[in-house]
Coordinates of C-alpha atoms in Angstrom, one line a residue:
Chain R
X1 CA -0.1 0.1 0.0
X2 CA 2.3 2.9 -1.1
X3 CA -0.6 5.4 -0.8
X4 CA -0.7 5.0 2.9
X5 CA 2.4 6.9 3.1
X6 CA 0.4 10.2 2.8
X7 CA 0.0 12.0 5.9
X8 CA -3.6 12.4 7.3
X9 CA -3.6 16.3 6.7
X10 CA -3.4 15.7 3.1
X11 CA -6.6 14.8 1.9
X12 CA -6.2 12.8 -1.2
X13 CA -9.2 11.0 -2.6
X14 CA -9.0 7.1 -2.2
X15 CA -6.1 7.1 0.2
X16 CA -6.5 5.8 4.0
X17 CA -10.2 5.2 3.4
X18 CA -11.2 1.6 3.6
X19 CA -13.7 0.5 0.8
X20 CA -16.8 -0.2 2.7
X21 CA -19.9 -1.8 1.3
X22 CA -22.9 0.4 1.0
X23 CA -24.7 -2.0 3.6
X24 CA -22.0 -1.5 6.2
X25 CA -21.9 2.0 5.8
X26 CA -25.6 2.3 6.3
X27 CA -25.1 0.0 9.4
X28 CA -22.4 2.5 10.8
X29 CA -24.7 5.4 10.4
X30 CA -27.7 3.6 11.7
X31 CA -25.6 2.9 14.9
X32 CA -24.9 6.4 15.4
X33 CA -28.6 7.5 15.5
X34 CA -29.6 7.1 19.1
X35 CA -33.3 7.1 18.4
X36 CA -33.0 4.6 15.8
X37 CA -31.1 2.3 18.1
X38 CA -33.9 2.8 20.9
X39 CA -36.4 1.9 18.2
X40 CA -34.4 -1.2 17.1
X41 CA -34.4 -2.2 20.8
X42 CA -38.1 -1.8 21.3
X43 CA -38.8 -3.9 18.2
X44 CA -36.3 -6.6 19.2
X45 CA -37.8 -6.7 22.7
X46 CA -41.5 -7.2 21.2
X47 CA -40.2 -9.8 19.0
X48 CA -38.6 -11.7 21.8
X49 CA -41.7 -11.3 23.8
X50 CA -43.8 -12.8 21.0
X51 CA -41.4 -15.7 20.6
X52 CA -41.1 -16.6 24.2
X53 CA -44.8 -15.9 25.2
X54 CA -45.3 -19.1 26.8
X55 CA -42.3 -18.7 29.0
X56 CA -42.9 -15.1 29.9
X57 CA -46.7 -15.3 30.5
X58 CA -47.5 -16.6 34.1
X59 CA -51.1 -17.7 32.9
X60 CA -52.4 -18.6 29.3
X61 CA -54.2 -16.0 27.6
X62 CA -57.7 -17.8 28.1
X63 CA -57.3 -18.9 31.4
X64 CA -60.6 -17.8 33.3
X65 CA -60.6 -17.3 36.9
X66 CA -64.2 -15.9 37.5
X67 CA -63.5 -15.4 41.3
X68 CA -60.8 -13.1 40.2
X69 CA -62.7 -10.7 38.0
X70 CA -61.4 -7.0 37.4
X71 CA -58.7 -7.3 40.1
X72 CA -56.4 -4.1 40.0
X73 CA -52.6 -4.9 39.3
X74 CA -50.9 -6.7 42.0
X75 CA -47.8 -9.0 42.5
X76 CA -50.1 -11.9 41.3
X77 CA -51.5 -10.1 38.3
X78 CA -49.0 -7.4 37.1
X79 CA -51.4 -5.6 35.0
X80 CA -54.6 -6.7 36.8
X81 CA -57.4 -8.9 35.3
X82 CA -60.2 -8.5 33.0
X83 CA -64.1 -9.1 33.3
X84 CA -63.4 -12.9 32.8
X85 CA -60.6 -13.0 35.5
X86 CA -58.0 -13.5 32.8
X87 CA -54.6 -12.1 33.5
X88 CA -53.9 -8.9 31.5
X89 CA -50.2 -9.3 31.5
X90 CA -50.3 -12.6 29.9
X91 CA -52.8 -11.5 27.3
X92 CA -50.7 -8.5 26.4
X93 CA -47.6 -10.8 26.1
X94 CA -49.5 -13.3 23.9
X95 CA -51.1 -10.3 22.0
X96 CA -47.5 -9.3 20.7
X97 CA -47.6 -12.4 18.7
X98 CA -50.8 -11.5 16.9
X99 CA -49.9 -8.0 16.2
X100 CA -46.4 -8.7 15.0
X101 CA -47.7 -11.6 13.0
X102 CA -50.4 -9.5 11.2
X103 CA -47.9 -6.6 10.7
X104 CA -45.0 -8.6 9.1
X105 CA -47.3 -10.9 7.0
X106 CA -49.6 -8.0 5.7
X107 CA -46.6 -5.9 4.8
X108 CA -44.8 -8.9 3.2
X109 CA -48.0 -9.5 1.1
X110 CA -48.3 -6.0 -0.1
X111 CA -44.5 -5.8 -0.8
X112 CA -44.6 -9.0 -2.9
X113 CA -47.8 -7.9 -4.9
X114 CA -46.9 -4.2 -5.0
X115 CA -43.3 -5.1 -6.4
X116 CA -44.9 -7.4 -9.2
X117 CA -47.3 -4.7 -10.2
X118 CA -44.7 -1.9 -9.9
X119 CA -42.3 -3.9 -12.0
X120 CA -44.8 -4.6 -14.6
X121 CA -46.0 -1.0 -14.8
X122 CA -42.4 0.5 -14.8
X123 CA -40.8 -1.9 -17.1
X124 CA -43.4 -2.5 -19.7
X125 CA -44.8 1.0 -19.8
X126 CA -47.7 1.9 -22.2
X127 CA -51.2 0.5 -21.3
X128 CA -50.1 -1.8 -18.7
X129 CA -48.5 1.1 -16.8
X130 CA -51.7 3.2 -17.4
X131 CA -54.0 0.5 -15.9
X132 CA -51.9 -0.2 -13.0
X133 CA -51.1 3.4 -12.2
X134 CA -54.7 4.5 -12.5
X135 CA -55.7 1.6 -10.2
X136 CA -53.2 2.9 -7.6
X137 CA -54.5 6.4 -8.0
X138 CA -58.0 5.2 -7.2
X139 CA -56.9 3.0 -4.2
X140 CA -55.2 5.9 -2.8
X141 CA -58.1 8.2 -3.3
X142 CA -59.8 6.4 -0.4
X143 CA -58.7 7.0 3.2
X144 CA -56.7 3.9 3.8
X145 CA -58.5 2.8 6.9
X146 CA -61.9 3.3 5.3
X147 CA -60.9 1.1 2.5
X148 CA -59.9 -1.4 5.0
X149 CA -63.2 -1.3 6.9
X150 CA -65.1 -1.6 3.4
X151 CA -63.0 -4.7 2.4
X152 CA -63.6 -6.3 5.9
X153 CA -67.2 -5.5 5.6
X154 CA -67.4 -7.5 2.2
X155 CA -65.2 -10.3 3.3
X156 CA -66.7 -10.6 6.7
X157 CA -65.0 -9.8 10.0
X158 CA -62.2 -12.1 11.1
X159 CA -58.6 -11.7 11.9
X160 CA -57.4 -13.3 8.4
X161 CA -59.6 -10.9 6.5
X162 CA -58.3 -7.9 8.5
X163 CA -54.9 -9.1 7.4
X164 CA -56.0 -9.3 3.8
X165 CA -57.4 -5.8 3.8
X166 CA -54.4 -4.3 5.4
X167 CA -52.4 -6.1 2.9
X168 CA -54.4 -4.7 0.0
X169 CA -54.6 -1.2 1.1
X170 CA -50.7 -1.0 1.5
X171 CA -50.1 -2.3 -2.3
X172 CA -50.2 0.9 -4.1
X173 CA -47.5 2.4 -1.8
X174 CA -45.0 -0.2 -2.6
X175 CA -46.2 -0.5 -6.3
X176 CA -45.6 3.3 -6.9
X177 CA -42.3 3.0 -5.2
X178 CA -41.0 0.3 -7.2
X179 CA -42.4 1.8 -10.3
X180 CA -40.4 4.9 -10.0
X181 CA -37.4 3.0 -9.1
X182 CA -37.7 0.8 -12.2
X183 CA -38.1 3.9 -14.3
X184 CA -34.8 5.3 -12.9
X185 CA -32.8 2.1 -13.1
X186 CA -34.1 1.4 -16.7
X187 CA -32.1 4.5 -17.8
X188 CA -28.8 3.3 -16.2
X189 CA -26.0 2.4 -18.5
X190 CA -25.5 -1.0 -17.0
X191 CA -28.9 -2.1 -18.0
X192 CA -28.4 -1.1 -21.5
X193 CA -25.2 -3.1 -21.3
X194 CA -27.1 -6.0 -19.9
X195 CA -29.6 -5.6 -22.8
X196 CA -26.9 -5.4 -25.3
X197 CA -25.3 -8.6 -24.3
X198 CA -28.7 -10.3 -24.7
X199 CA -29.8 -10.6 -21.0
X200 CA -33.4 -11.7 -20.6
X201 CA -35.9 -9.2 -19.2
X202 CA -36.8 -11.4 -16.4
X203 CA -33.1 -11.7 -15.5
X204 CA -32.7 -8.0 -15.7
X205 CA -35.5 -7.4 -13.4
X206 CA -34.8 -9.8 -10.7
X207 CA -30.8 -9.5 -10.8
X208 CA -30.5 -5.7 -11.3
X209 CA -33.7 -3.6 -10.8
X210 CA -35.0 -5.5 -7.7
X211 CA -31.7 -5.6 -5.8
X212 CA -31.1 -1.9 -6.5
X213 CA -34.6 -1.1 -4.9
X214 CA -34.0 -3.0 -1.7
X215 CA -33.1 0.1 0.3
X216 CA -36.3 2.0 -0.1
X217 CA -38.4 -1.0 0.2
X218 CA -36.9 -2.0 3.5
X219 CA -37.5 1.7 4.8
X220 CA -40.9 1.8 3.6
X221 CA -41.7 -1.7 4.8
X222 CA -40.4 -1.0 8.3
X223 CA -42.6 2.2 8.5
X224 CA -45.5 0.2 7.0
X225 CA -45.4 -2.4 9.7
X226 CA -46.0 0.5 12.2
X227 CA -49.1 1.5 10.4
X228 CA -50.3 -2.0 9.7
X229 CA -50.1 -2.8 13.5
X230 CA -52.2 0.2 14.3
X231 CA -54.7 -0.4 11.4
X232 CA -55.0 -4.1 12.6
X233 CA -55.6 -2.8 16.1
X234 CA -58.3 -0.4 14.8
X235 CA -60.1 -3.0 13.0
X236 CA -59.9 -5.3 15.9
X237 CA -61.3 -2.4 18.1
X238 CA -64.2 -2.1 15.8
X239 CA -65.0 -5.7 16.1
X240 CA -63.8 -6.3 12.5
X241 CA -60.6 -8.0 13.3
X242 CA -59.6 -10.6 15.7
X243 CA -62.3 -12.9 17.3
X244 CA -62.6 -13.6 21.1
X245 CA -60.9 -15.1 23.0
X246 CA -57.8 -14.1 20.9
X247 CA -55.9 -11.5 23.0
X248 CA -55.6 -8.9 20.2
X249 CA -54.5 -5.7 21.6
X250 CA -57.3 -3.7 19.7
X251 CA -60.0 -6.2 20.7
X252 CA -58.9 -5.9 24.3
X253 CA -59.3 -2.3 24.2
X254 CA -62.8 -2.7 22.8
X255 CA -63.7 -5.0 25.7
X256 CA -62.0 -2.6 28.2
X257 CA -64.4 0.3 27.2
X258 CA -67.3 -1.1 29.2
X259 CA -65.0 -1.1 32.5
X260 CA -63.5 2.4 32.0
X261 CA -64.7 3.6 35.4
X262 CA -64.4 0.4 37.3
X263 CA -61.1 -1.0 35.9
X264 CA -59.0 1.4 34.0
X265 CA -56.0 -1.0 33.9
X266 CA -58.0 -3.1 31.3
X267 CA -57.6 -0.3 28.9
X268 CA -54.2 1.2 29.9
X269 CA -51.9 -1.7 29.3
X270 CA -52.9 -3.1 25.8
X271 CA -53.0 0.6 24.4
X272 CA -49.5 1.2 25.8
X273 CA -48.3 -2.0 24.3
X274 CA -49.7 -1.0 20.8
X275 CA -48.2 2.6 21.2
X276 CA -44.6 1.3 22.2
X277 CA -44.5 -1.3 19.4
X278 CA -45.5 1.3 16.8
X279 CA -43.0 3.8 18.2
X280 CA -40.4 1.1 17.8
X281 CA -40.9 0.5 14.1
X282 CA -41.4 4.3 13.3
X283 CA -38.1 5.0 15.1
X284 CA -36.4 2.4 13.4
X285 CA -37.9 3.2 10.1
X286 CA -36.9 6.8 10.4
X287 CA -33.3 5.8 11.3
X288 CA -33.2 3.3 8.4
X289 CA -34.2 6.0 6.0
X290 CA -31.6 8.4 7.1
X291 CA -29.1 5.5 6.9
X292 CA -30.0 3.8 3.6
X293 CA -31.5 6.5 1.6
X294 CA -30.6 10.2 2.5
X295 CA -32.4 11.4 -0.4
X296 CA -35.7 10.3 1.1
X297 CA -35.1 12.4 4.2
X298 CA -37.5 15.2 4.4
Chain S
X1 CA -54.5 29.8 -13.7
X2 CA -57.8 29.1 -15.6
X3 CA -56.3 26.6 -17.9
X4 CA -54.7 24.9 -15.1
X5 CA -57.9 24.7 -13.2
X6 CA -59.9 23.2 -16.1
X7 CA -57.1 20.7 -16.7
X8 CA -57.1 19.6 -13.0
X9 CA -60.8 19.2 -13.1
X10 CA -60.8 17.1 -16.1
X11 CA -58.2 14.8 -14.3
X12 CA -60.7 14.1 -11.8
X13 CA -63.0 12.2 -14.2
X14 CA -61.1 9.0 -14.4
X15 CA -60.6 9.0 -10.6
X16 CA -64.2 9.6 -9.8
X17 CA -65.3 7.0 -12.2
X18 CA -62.8 4.6 -10.6
X19 CA -64.2 5.4 -7.2
X20 CA -67.7 4.6 -8.3
X21 CA -66.6 1.4 -10.0
X22 CA -64.7 0.1 -6.9
X23 CA -67.8 1.0 -4.6
X24 CA -70.1 -0.4 -7.1
X25 CA -68.4 -3.9 -7.1
X26 CA -68.1 -3.8 -3.4
X27 CA -71.5 -5.4 -3.0
X28 CA -70.7 -7.8 -5.8
X29 CA -67.6 -9.0 -4.1
X30 CA -69.6 -10.4 -1.2
X31 CA -69.1 -14.2 -1.3
X32 CA -72.3 -15.9 -1.8
X33 CA -75.6 -14.5 -2.6
X34 CA -75.7 -10.7 -1.3
X35 CA -79.4 -10.6 -0.9
X36 CA -79.4 -13.9 1.1
X37 CA -76.7 -12.8 3.3
X38 CA -78.3 -9.3 4.1
X39 CA -81.7 -10.8 4.9
X40 CA -80.3 -13.9 6.8
X41 CA -80.9 -17.7 6.5
X42 CA -84.6 -17.6 7.7
X43 CA -85.7 -15.1 4.8
X44 CA -88.4 -16.2 2.5
X45 CA -87.6 -16.9 -1.2
X46 CA -89.9 -13.9 -2.2
X47 CA -88.0 -11.6 0.1
X48 CA -84.7 -12.6 -1.4
X49 CA -86.0 -12.2 -4.9
X50 CA -87.3 -8.7 -4.2
X51 CA -84.2 -7.6 -2.7
X52 CA -82.2 -9.0 -5.5
X53 CA -84.3 -6.9 -7.8
X54 CA -84.0 -4.0 -5.6
X55 CA -80.3 -4.2 -5.7
X56 CA -80.4 -4.7 -9.3
X57 CA -78.4 -7.9 -8.9
X58 CA -80.6 -9.9 -11.6
X59 CA -79.2 -7.8 -14.4
X60 CA -75.8 -7.8 -16.3
X61 CA -73.3 -5.8 -14.4
X62 CA -72.6 -3.2 -16.9
X63 CA -76.3 -2.3 -17.2
X64 CA -76.4 -2.0 -13.4
X65 CA -73.3 0.1 -13.4
X66 CA -74.6 2.5 -15.9
X67 CA -77.9 2.7 -14.0
X68 CA -76.0 3.2 -10.7
X69 CA -73.7 6.0 -12.3
X70 CA -76.8 7.7 -13.6
X71 CA -78.5 7.8 -10.2
X72 CA -75.2 9.1 -8.6
X73 CA -74.9 12.0 -11.2
X74 CA -78.6 13.0 -10.0
X75 CA -77.6 12.8 -6.4
X76 CA -79.5 9.6 -5.8
X77 CA -77.6 7.3 -3.5
X78 CA -80.3 4.5 -3.3
X79 CA -82.2 3.6 -0.2
X80 CA -81.3 2.2 3.2
X81 CA -82.3 -1.5 3.6
X82 CA -82.7 -0.9 7.4
X83 CA -84.8 2.3 7.4
X84 CA -86.1 2.5 3.9
X85 CA -85.2 6.1 3.8
X86 CA -83.4 7.7 0.9
X87 CA -79.6 7.6 1.8
X88 CA -78.8 11.0 0.5
X89 CA -81.2 12.6 2.8
X90 CA -80.6 10.5 5.8
X91 CA -77.0 11.1 5.5
X92 CA -77.0 14.8 5.7
X93 CA -77.2 15.2 9.6
X94 CA -74.3 12.4 10.0
X95 CA -72.2 14.2 7.5
X96 CA -72.4 17.6 8.9
X97 CA -71.6 16.3 12.5
X98 CA -68.3 14.7 10.8
X99 CA -67.6 18.0 9.1
X100 CA -67.8 19.9 12.2
X101 CA -65.6 17.5 14.2
X102 CA -63.1 17.2 11.4
X103 CA -62.9 20.8 10.8
X104 CA -62.3 21.7 14.6
X105 CA -59.6 18.8 14.7
X106 CA -57.8 20.1 11.7
X107 CA -57.8 23.7 13.3
X108 CA -56.3 22.2 16.4
X109 CA -53.7 20.2 14.5
X110 CA -52.7 23.3 12.1
X111 CA -52.7 25.9 14.6
X112 CA -50.7 23.8 17.2
X113 CA -48.8 21.8 14.7
X114 CA -47.6 24.6 12.5
X115 CA -46.6 26.9 15.5
X116 CA -44.7 24.1 17.3
X117 CA -42.8 23.3 14.2
X118 CA -41.9 27.0 13.7
X119 CA -40.8 27.6 17.3
X120 CA -38.8 24.2 17.1
X121 CA -37.0 25.4 14.0
X122 CA -36.4 28.9 15.4
X123 CA -35.0 27.5 18.6
X124 CA -33.3 24.5 17.2
X125 CA -31.9 22.2 19.8
X126 CA -33.6 24.0 22.7
X127 CA -35.5 22.2 25.4
X128 CA -38.8 23.2 23.7
X129 CA -37.3 21.6 20.4
X130 CA -36.5 18.5 22.2
X131 CA -39.8 18.1 24.2
X132 CA -41.9 19.0 21.0
X133 CA -40.2 16.5 18.7
X134 CA -40.4 13.7 21.3
X135 CA -44.2 14.5 21.7
X136 CA -44.5 14.5 18.0
X137 CA -42.8 11.2 17.7
X138 CA -45.1 9.7 20.2
X139 CA -48.0 11.4 18.4
X140 CA -47.2 9.9 15.3
X141 CA -47.3 6.4 16.8
X142 CA -50.4 6.9 18.8
X143 CA -53.4 4.5 18.3
X144 CA -56.0 7.4 18.6
X145 CA -58.8 4.9 19.9
X146 CA -56.6 4.3 22.8
X147 CA -56.0 8.1 23.3
X148 CA -59.7 8.8 23.1
X149 CA -60.3 6.2 25.9
X150 CA -57.5 7.8 28.0
X151 CA -58.9 11.2 27.5
X152 CA -62.2 10.1 28.6
X153 CA -60.9 8.3 31.8
X154 CA -58.6 11.4 32.8
X155 CA -60.8 14.4 31.7
X156 CA -64.3 13.1 31.6
X157 CA -64.4 10.5 34.5
X158 CA -61.6 11.5 37.1
X159 CA -61.5 15.2 36.7
X160 CA -65.1 15.6 35.3
X161 CA -64.1 18.6 33.3
X162 CA -65.6 17.6 30.1
X163 CA -68.5 15.4 29.0
X164 CA -67.7 11.8 28.1
X165 CA -69.7 11.5 24.7
X166 CA -72.2 12.7 22.4
X167 CA -72.5 16.2 20.7
X168 CA -74.9 18.2 23.0
X169 CA -76.4 18.3 26.2
X170 CA -79.3 15.7 26.1
X171 CA -81.5 17.7 28.6
X172 CA -81.0 20.8 26.4
X173 CA -80.9 19.7 22.8
X174 CA -79.9 22.0 19.9
X175 CA -82.4 22.7 17.3
X176 CA -80.8 21.8 13.9
X177 CA -80.8 24.1 11.0
X178 CA -77.5 23.4 9.2
X179 CA -76.7 20.7 11.5
X180 CA -73.3 22.2 12.2
X181 CA -74.2 23.0 15.9
X182 CA -71.6 25.8 16.3
X183 CA -73.4 27.5 13.5
X184 CA -76.9 26.7 14.6
X185 CA -76.5 27.9 18.3
X186 CA -74.9 31.0 16.9
X187 CA -77.7 31.8 14.7
X188 CA -80.2 31.2 17.6
X189 CA -78.2 33.3 20.1
X190 CA -78.2 30.4 22.4
X191 CA -74.7 30.9 24.2
X192 CA -75.6 28.5 26.8
X193 CA -75.9 25.6 24.2
X194 CA -72.9 26.9 22.3
X195 CA -70.8 26.5 25.4
X196 CA -72.0 22.9 25.8
X197 CA -71.5 22.2 22.1
X198 CA -67.9 23.4 22.4
X199 CA -67.3 21.3 25.6
X200 CA -68.4 18.1 23.8
X201 CA -66.0 19.0 20.9
X202 CA -62.9 19.3 22.7
X203 CA -61.9 15.8 23.6
X204 CA -62.9 14.1 20.3
X205 CA -61.2 16.9 18.4
X206 CA -57.9 16.6 20.2
X207 CA -58.0 12.7 19.8
X208 CA -58.6 13.1 16.1
X209 CA -56.0 15.9 15.8
X210 CA -53.0 14.1 17.4
X211 CA -51.5 12.4 14.5
X212 CA -51.9 15.2 11.9
X213 CA -50.7 17.6 14.5
X214 CA -47.6 15.5 15.1
X215 CA -46.9 15.1 11.4
X216 CA -47.5 18.8 10.5
X217 CA -45.1 20.0 13.4
X218 CA -42.4 17.5 12.1
X219 CA -42.8 18.5 8.3
X220 CA -43.0 22.5 9.4
X221 CA -39.9 22.0 11.5
X222 CA -37.9 20.4 8.8
X223 CA -38.9 22.6 5.9
X224 CA -38.5 25.8 8.1
X225 CA -35.0 24.7 9.0
X226 CA -34.1 24.4 5.3
X227 CA -35.6 27.7 4.4
X228 CA -33.9 29.5 7.5
X229 CA -30.7 28.6 6.2
X230 CA -31.1 30.1 2.7
X231 CA -29.5 33.3 1.5
X232 CA -32.6 35.5 1.5
X233 CA -33.3 34.9 5.2
X234 CA -29.7 35.9 6.0
X235 CA -30.1 39.2 4.0
X236 CA -33.4 39.9 5.8
X237 CA -31.6 39.3 9.2
X238 CA -28.6 41.4 8.1
X239 CA -30.7 44.3 7.3
X240 CA -31.9 44.2 10.9
X241 CA -35.4 42.7 10.5
X242 CA -36.8 41.5 13.7
X243 CA -36.6 37.8 14.0
X244 CA -40.2 37.5 14.5
X245 CA -41.0 38.8 11.1
X246 CA -38.2 36.7 9.5
X247 CA -39.6 33.7 10.8
X248 CA -43.3 34.1 10.6
X249 CA -43.3 36.2 7.2
X250 CA -40.4 35.3 5.1
X251 CA -39.7 31.9 6.1
X252 CA -43.2 30.6 6.5
X253 CA -44.4 32.0 3.2
X254 CA -41.5 29.9 1.6
X255 CA -42.0 26.6 3.8
X256 CA -45.8 26.5 3.5
X257 CA -46.0 24.3 0.3
X258 CA -44.9 21.2 1.7
X259 CA -46.9 21.9 4.9
X260 CA -50.0 22.4 2.7
X261 CA -49.6 19.0 1.0
X262 CA -49.3 17.3 4.3
X263 CA -52.6 19.1 5.5
X264 CA -54.3 17.9 2.4
X265 CA -53.1 14.4 2.8
X266 CA -53.8 14.4 6.5
X267 CA -57.3 15.5 6.1
X268 CA -58.1 12.3 4.3
X269 CA -56.6 10.4 7.2
X270 CA -58.8 12.5 9.4
X271 CA -61.8 11.4 7.6
X272 CA -60.9 7.8 8.0
X273 CA -59.9 8.2 11.8
X274 CA -63.2 9.8 12.2
X275 CA -64.9 6.3 12.2
X276 CA -62.7 5.4 15.4
X277 CA -63.0 8.7 17.2
X278 CA -66.9 8.8 16.5
X279 CA -67.2 5.2 18.0
X280 CA -65.5 6.1 21.0
X281 CA -67.1 9.5 21.7
X282 CA -70.6 8.1 20.4
X283 CA -70.4 11.1 17.9
X284 CA -73.4 10.9 15.5
X285 CA -71.1 11.3 12.5
X286 CA -70.8 9.5 9.0
X287 CA -68.2 7.2 10.4
X288 CA -70.7 5.9 12.9
X289 CA -73.3 5.7 10.3
X290 CA -71.2 3.5 8.1
X291 CA -70.1 1.5 11.1
X292 CA -73.6 0.7 12.3
X293 CA -74.7 -0.2 8.8
X294 CA -72.0 -2.7 8.6
X295 CA -73.5 -4.2 11.7
X296 CA -76.9 -4.5 10.0
X297 CA -75.5 -5.5 6.8
X298 CA -77.0 -2.5 5.2
X299 CA -74.6 -2.5 2.3
X300 CA -76.1 0.4 0.3
X301 CA -75.5 2.6 3.3
X302 CA -71.9 1.4 3.6
X303 CA -71.4 1.8 -0.2
X304 CA -72.7 5.4 -0.3
X305 CA -70.8 6.3 3.1
X306 CA -67.6 5.1 1.7
X307 CA -68.1 6.9 -1.7
X308 CA -69.0 10.2 -0.1
X309 CA -66.1 10.3 2.1
X310 CA -63.6 9.3 -0.8
X311 CA -65.3 11.9 -2.9
X312 CA -64.8 14.5 -0.2
X313 CA -61.1 13.5 0.1
X314 CA -60.6 14.0 -3.7
X315 CA -62.2 17.2 -3.6
X316 CA -60.1 18.5 -0.6
X317 CA -57.0 17.4 -2.7
X318 CA -58.1 19.2 -5.6
X319 CA -58.5 22.4 -3.4
X320 CA -55.2 22.0 -2.2
X321 CA -53.6 21.5 -5.5
X322 CA -55.4 24.7 -6.8
X323 CA -54.4 26.6 -3.7
X324 CA -50.7 25.9 -4.2
X325 CA -50.8 26.6 -7.8
X326 CA -52.0 30.0 -6.6
X327 CA -49.2 30.5 -4.2
X328 CA -46.5 29.2 -6.3
X329 CA -46.7 30.1 -10.0
X330 CA -44.0 27.8 -10.9
X331 CA -46.2 24.6 -10.1
X332 CA -49.0 25.1 -12.9
X333 CA -46.3 24.9 -15.7
X334 CA -45.3 21.4 -14.7

């Protein structure tokens, strides 16, 4: 390394700097962002809670003790008990499974479908693009939670249908994102080169276009999980999501409404859990955006 | 400006057609026989047949769609299965209740959000900045239905400052004229009722305003920071202009466009969020109208409610677009 003989006060391009991969660079800048790290810790915490729920929860989520109805928080029942005498701490712990599951799965679904449609629209253009883009426009013309409610109203209320509805309403966001990425990447010289050497369209799409769109998808995906969790809880709260006795956080809040005066703890803890989880994903998403895609920063 | 307005109005046509198409197919997407599902398993064959006819489900879909579209254009939204009343008439008081609530919420969100953002940018890295931005972060992540319940618990039940739910004092009901109760009580000079109406508005407005307020505060802060670093602001300060005017006149004017966009987008979110807020606070608005209709499987009401909200959302975005074309002449040439 003859270049390393230069002194530090002589900034010459490409000297002492190690060549870092963009992902490592992003990781380094993510680590420096305190809020983002806090967010990541919250997210990891809730993921661990969800995985180890049976070990953490002192009771199961449906164990009823009718003699213990609406007990305030105590050393036996950290978060108190609900109107069926079920331990709220255990239910909140098990509820993490449902919320995270719905959040991840719904967003994954919208990413897959959104990417496919976005790629079709961006790569093939013309009437394909017109149809897909107009459909996205129309979907985005509905307030998203309203569209979700309408979809569940049609399909019938259940956790599965709530998940489907949340996945559907998020499709246009990812579709548009990918479409615009495809349009930019399409102009790059290496794509032209790939075409010139006779590479197939499908190979270009999956080996060049998609990997080049990963960063914004990850950012948008993390933030979308936050909204998806709130939307799922909102549907649960309206009685359009999870069915009893599932300990879905939104559903727990709906049940707690009746006991607002007698037993406010039935309402406080599930809501706190929703807020913290969503905050975690939002902080992490903001941090990822700053680290991965500085241009998206507002 | 006129050509831009006309162009923008024409661009609405495909979106509005699309909206009507989505809403039209909603009822047809119901698995199984919609008429049977609406009436329940015990319904007679005749009842099912007559409802099928009423919903027009016995004809090919494009005939039905054109029929539906024709009705929409004349303002006919069909009739409710449950009450048999024409939906376009039945909906008005609900819609007005939602408009009153949303307007108050947006007012709270804009006034507090924009000012918090401005002050945060002005005194960047001060304690106010930190507190405001942490609150904004929490606000963005807030499930508003939980916030609503917490508000009820703290301010209505424990402190007993404000009413838990509803729109008016039940023993002293407001005589509806426009169905926007603030206006109605003002017209009638009933200050006692006006105070009650405002008291009922406070908690639901704050719940509904939280998320837009947080987002508006964040966007205002970041755009203001950008603008305040620009040369013309330095010039304004160098020539000895008071900081207050630099911030509120010169900077804000240049930072307002992204803020306006966000306000437009948030209004749509607000209309969606109204369903949740209205459920918690028993607010007799359009969200609750739709929500109750879902419970009764009154699909024509659900369809029309969803369509009307989406229509209002599209119109708000139109107004916002025209507004910033008026503020920023560069936009209309794009």
